[in-house]
Coordinates of C-alpha atoms and ligand atoms in Angstrom, one line a residue:
M1 CA 0.7 -10.1 -21.5
T2 CA 0.7 -11.7 -18.0
Q3 CA -0.2 -9.9 -14.8
D4 CA 3.5 -10.1 -13.7
E5 CA 4.6 -8.4 -17.0
Q6 CA 2.0 -5.7 -16.3
K7 CA 3.4 -5.1 -12.8
R8 CA 6.9 -4.7 -14.3
L9 CA 5.5 -2.3 -16.9
A10 CA 3.9 -0.1 -14.2
A11 CA 7.1 -0.2 -12.1
E12 CA 9.2 0.9 -15.1
A13 CA 6.8 3.8 -15.9
A14 CA 6.8 5.0 -12.3
L15 CA 10.6 4.9 -12.3
E16 CA 10.8 7.0 -15.4
A17 CA 8.4 9.5 -13.8
L18 CA 10.4 9.8 -10.6
R19 CA 13.9 9.8 -12.2
P20 CA 14.1 13.6 -12.6
A21 CA 13.3 14.0 -8.8
L22 CA 16.3 11.8 -7.8
G23 CA 19.4 13.5 -6.3
A24 CA 21.3 14.1 -3.1
G25 CA 19.0 14.3 -0.1
V26 CA 16.2 12.3 -1.7
V27 CA 14.9 9.4 0.4
L28 CA 12.1 7.2 -1.1
G29 CA 9.4 5.4 0.8
I30 CA 8.9 1.8 -0.4
G31 CA 5.8 -0.3 0.0
T32 CA 5.4 -4.1 0.0
G33 CA 4.3 -6.8 -2.4
S34 CA 5.1 -8.2 -5.8
T35 CA 4.5 -5.0 -7.7
T36 CA 6.7 -3.1 -5.3
N37 CA 9.3 -5.8 -5.7
C38 CA 9.4 -5.1 -9.5
F39 CA 9.9 -1.4 -8.6
I40 CA 12.8 -2.2 -6.2
D41 CA 14.5 -4.3 -8.8
A42 CA 14.1 -1.6 -11.5
L43 CA 15.4 1.1 -9.0
A44 CA 18.6 -0.9 -8.1
P45 CA 20.8 0.4 -11.0
L46 CA 20.0 4.0 -9.8
K47 CA 21.0 3.4 -6.2
D48 CA 23.8 6.0 -6.3
Q49 CA 21.4 8.8 -7.4
F50 CA 19.5 9.1 -4.1
D51 CA 20.3 8.8 -0.4
G52 CA 18.3 5.7 0.5
A53 CA 14.8 4.3 1.3
V54 CA 12.5 3.7 4.1
A55 CA 10.9 0.3 3.9
S56 CA 7.3 -0.7 4.9
S57 CA 8.2 -4.3 5.8
V58 CA 11.1 -6.6 6.7
A59 CA 10.6 -8.2 3.3
S60 CA 11.1 -4.9 1.4
A61 CA 14.0 -3.9 3.6
T62 CA 15.7 -7.2 2.8
R63 CA 15.2 -6.8 -0.9
L64 CA 16.4 -3.2 -0.9
E65 CA 19.5 -4.2 1.1
G66 CA 20.1 -7.1 -1.3
H67 CA 20.5 -4.6 -4.1
G68 CA 22.8 -2.4 -2.0
I69 CA 20.2 0.3 -1.4
R70 CA 20.6 2.0 2.0
V71 CA 17.6 1.4 4.3
L72 CA 16.8 4.2 6.8
S73 CA 14.3 4.6 9.6
L74 CA 11.7 7.4 9.5
Q75 CA 13.7 9.0 12.3
E76 CA 16.8 9.1 10.2
S77 CA 15.1 10.1 7.0
G78 CA 12.9 13.0 7.9
P79 CA 10.0 13.7 5.4
L80 CA 10.1 11.6 2.2
T81 CA 10.1 12.8 -1.3
L82 CA 8.0 10.0 -2.7
Y83 CA 6.2 6.8 -1.5
I84 CA 5.8 4.0 -4.1
D85 CA 3.6 1.0 -3.4
G86 CA 1.1 -1.4 -5.0
A87 CA -2.6 -1.9 -4.0
D88 CA -5.2 -4.5 -3.9
E89 CA -7.9 -2.2 -5.3
A90 CA -8.1 1.4 -6.5
D91 CA -11.2 3.5 -7.1
P92 CA -11.6 6.4 -9.5
N93 CA -10.7 8.9 -6.7
L94 CA -7.5 6.9 -6.1
A95 CA -8.7 5.7 -2.7
L96 CA -7.3 2.2 -2.2
I97 CA -7.6 -1.1 -0.3
K98 CA -4.2 -2.3 0.8
G99 CA -2.9 -4.9 3.1
G100 CA -3.1 -8.1 1.1
G101 CA 0.6 -8.5 2.0
A102 CA -0.1 -7.8 5.7
A103 CA 2.0 -4.6 5.8
L104 CA -0.8 -2.1 5.9
T105 CA 0.1 -0.4 9.1
Q106 CA 3.7 0.4 8.2
E107 CA 2.5 1.2 4.6
K108 CA 0.1 3.8 6.0
I109 CA 2.8 5.3 8.3
V110 CA 5.4 5.6 5.6
A111 CA 2.9 6.9 3.0
S112 CA 1.8 9.6 5.5
A113 CA 5.4 10.8 5.7
A114 CA 5.7 11.3 2.0
E115 CA 4.9 14.4 -0.1
T116 CA 3.7 12.3 -3.0
F117 CA 2.3 8.8 -3.3
Y118 CA 2.7 6.8 -6.5
C119 CA 0.6 3.7 -6.6
L120 CA 1.3 1.0 -9.1
V121 CA -1.4 -1.5 -10.3
D122 CA -2.4 -3.7 -13.2
E123 CA -5.8 -2.9 -14.6
S124 CA -7.5 -5.8 -12.8
K125 CA -7.3 -3.8 -9.6
C126 CA -9.2 -0.8 -10.8
V127 CA -12.8 -0.8 -9.5
D128 CA -15.7 1.6 -9.5
T129 CA -16.4 1.0 -5.8
L130 CA -14.0 -0.5 -3.3
G131 CA -14.9 -3.8 -1.6
A132 CA -14.7 -6.8 -3.8
F133 CA -11.3 -7.4 -2.2
P134 CA -11.8 -8.1 1.5
L135 CA -10.7 -5.2 3.7
P136 CA -7.8 -6.2 6.0
I137 CA -7.9 -5.0 9.6
E138 CA -4.8 -5.4 11.8
Y139 CA -5.9 -5.7 15.4
I140 CA -4.8 -6.4 19.0
E141 CA -5.6 -10.1 19.7
L142 CA -7.5 -9.3 22.9
A143 CA -10.1 -7.4 20.8
E144 CA -11.0 -10.2 18.4
A145 CA -14.4 -11.2 19.8
P146 CA -15.7 -7.6 20.3
L147 CA -14.5 -6.6 16.9
R148 CA -16.2 -9.6 15.3
R149 CA -19.4 -8.7 17.1
A150 CA -19.2 -5.1 16.0
L151 CA -18.5 -6.1 12.4
S152 CA -21.3 -8.6 12.4
A153 CA -23.7 -5.9 13.7
L154 CA -22.9 -3.9 10.5
G155 CA -23.7 -7.0 8.3
A156 CA -20.0 -7.7 7.6
E157 CA -18.3 -11.0 7.7
A158 CA -14.7 -11.3 9.2
T159 CA -12.2 -14.1 8.6
R160 CA -9.0 -14.3 10.5
R161 CA -6.2 -14.6 8.0
P162 CA -4.7 -18.1 8.6
G163 CA -1.1 -18.4 9.7
V164 CA -0.4 -14.6 9.4
I165 CA 1.1 -12.4 12.1
T166 CA 2.3 -9.0 10.9
D167 CA 5.8 -7.5 11.3
N168 CA 4.2 -5.7 14.4
G169 CA 3.1 -9.1 16.0
H170 CA -0.6 -8.7 15.3
P171 CA -3.3 -10.9 13.5
I172 CA -5.4 -9.7 10.6
L173 CA -9.1 -10.0 9.9
D174 CA -10.2 -9.9 6.3
V175 CA -13.6 -8.3 6.2
R176 CA -16.3 -8.6 3.5
G177 CA -19.6 -6.7 3.3
L178 CA -18.8 -3.4 4.9
D179 CA -20.3 -0.3 3.3
L180 CA -17.3 1.3 1.5
S181 CA -19.3 3.8 -0.5
D182 CA -17.6 6.6 1.5
P183 CA -14.1 5.1 2.0
A184 CA -12.7 8.1 4.0
A185 CA -15.7 8.1 6.4
Q186 CA -15.4 4.3 6.9
E187 CA -11.6 4.5 7.3
Q188 CA -12.1 7.1 10.1
A189 CA -14.9 5.2 11.7
L190 CA -12.9 1.9 11.9
N191 CA -9.9 3.8 13.3
Q192 CA -12.0 4.6 16.4
W193 CA -12.7 1.0 17.4
P194 CA -10.8 -0.2 20.4
G195 CA -8.2 -2.8 19.4
V196 CA -8.0 -1.8 15.7
V197 CA -4.4 -1.1 14.9
C198 CA -5.0 -0.1 11.3
N199 CA -7.4 -0.8 8.5
G200 CA -6.5 -1.2 4.9
L201 CA -8.5 1.7 3.5
F202 CA -6.2 4.4 2.1
A203 CA -8.7 7.2 1.5
L204 CA -7.6 9.8 4.0
R205 CA -4.2 9.6 2.5
R206 CA -5.0 8.2 -1.0
A207 CA -2.6 7.9 -3.9
D208 CA -1.6 11.1 -5.8
Q209 CA -0.8 9.3 -9.0
L210 CA -2.0 5.8 -10.1
F211 CA 0.1 4.0 -12.7
V212 CA -2.3 1.5 -14.3
A213 CA -0.7 -1.2 -16.5
S214 CA -2.5 -3.2 -19.1
P215 CA -1.5 -5.0 -22.3
R216 CA -2.1 -1.7 -24.1
G217 CA 0.5 0.1 -22.0
V218 CA 0.5 2.3 -18.9
T219 CA -2.0 5.0 -18.1
V220 CA -1.3 7.6 -15.3
K221 CA -4.3 8.8 -13.4
T222 CA -4.0 11.9 -11.1
A223 CA -6.2 12.2 -8.0
P224 CA -9.1 14.5 -8.5
R225 CA -9.0 17.6 -6.2
Ligands
LIG1 C1 0.8 -5.2 1.0 C2 0.0 -4.5 0.0 C3 0.3 -4.7 -1.4 O1 0.6 -3.4 -2.0 C4 -0.9 -5.2 -2.1 O2 -1.3 -6.4 -1.4 C5 -0.6 -5.5 -3.6 O3 0.3 -6.6 -3.7 P1 0.8 -7.1 -5.1 O4 1.7 -5.9 -5.7 O5 1.7 -8.3 -4.7 O6 -0.3 -7.4 -5.9 O7 -0.9 -3.7 0.4 O8 0.4 -5.1 2.3

């Protein structure tokens, strides 16, 4: 089974899990990426069973609208029932690295407005400790040199993502070699650095349920308390 087929499987499992929660007044938060695209496509036939969606990127908003799903802002929606998104890595506590698709800032905002976060991955993304995938940091251009120096002082190596400017108009550094053994502490620490818009650690607001697809089927993991 290909990775794309596994992504579709995870999307279908998440859709079945959320189906009973659909109804009038329900607005879903929608992430970004190829796994989320599978979810959007699977959701389309149910578009009359909920009020609409808040998208975490222009790309997801365009795909939702292409299916006739109403796209709302967070101001219009109020709190969201559920946020659904993929990830680049997930650890056993359901802390994540996200931002491979450059939408980390809006993803973190929309996830934080949701009661529950379903994360969809194929098994290749499950790791014991986060960090094999480089950590994305969205930042204000002016801060690039001091940020590079600060990262280098921690023994980390930062590469500016070529040709990428986020929907918010900012560049991204992909960072290898940071200590991510306590992802929540590192997420908090990086948030304090001047010029950091957002980092791709999702530990302070981790996933609540992780749908892991493999050729053997889909396993659902729940975040430990
Ligand atoms: C986008 C993300 C994506 O969720 C992450 O990169 C996974 O993408 P894909 O589902 O295409 O593997 O964080 O910013």
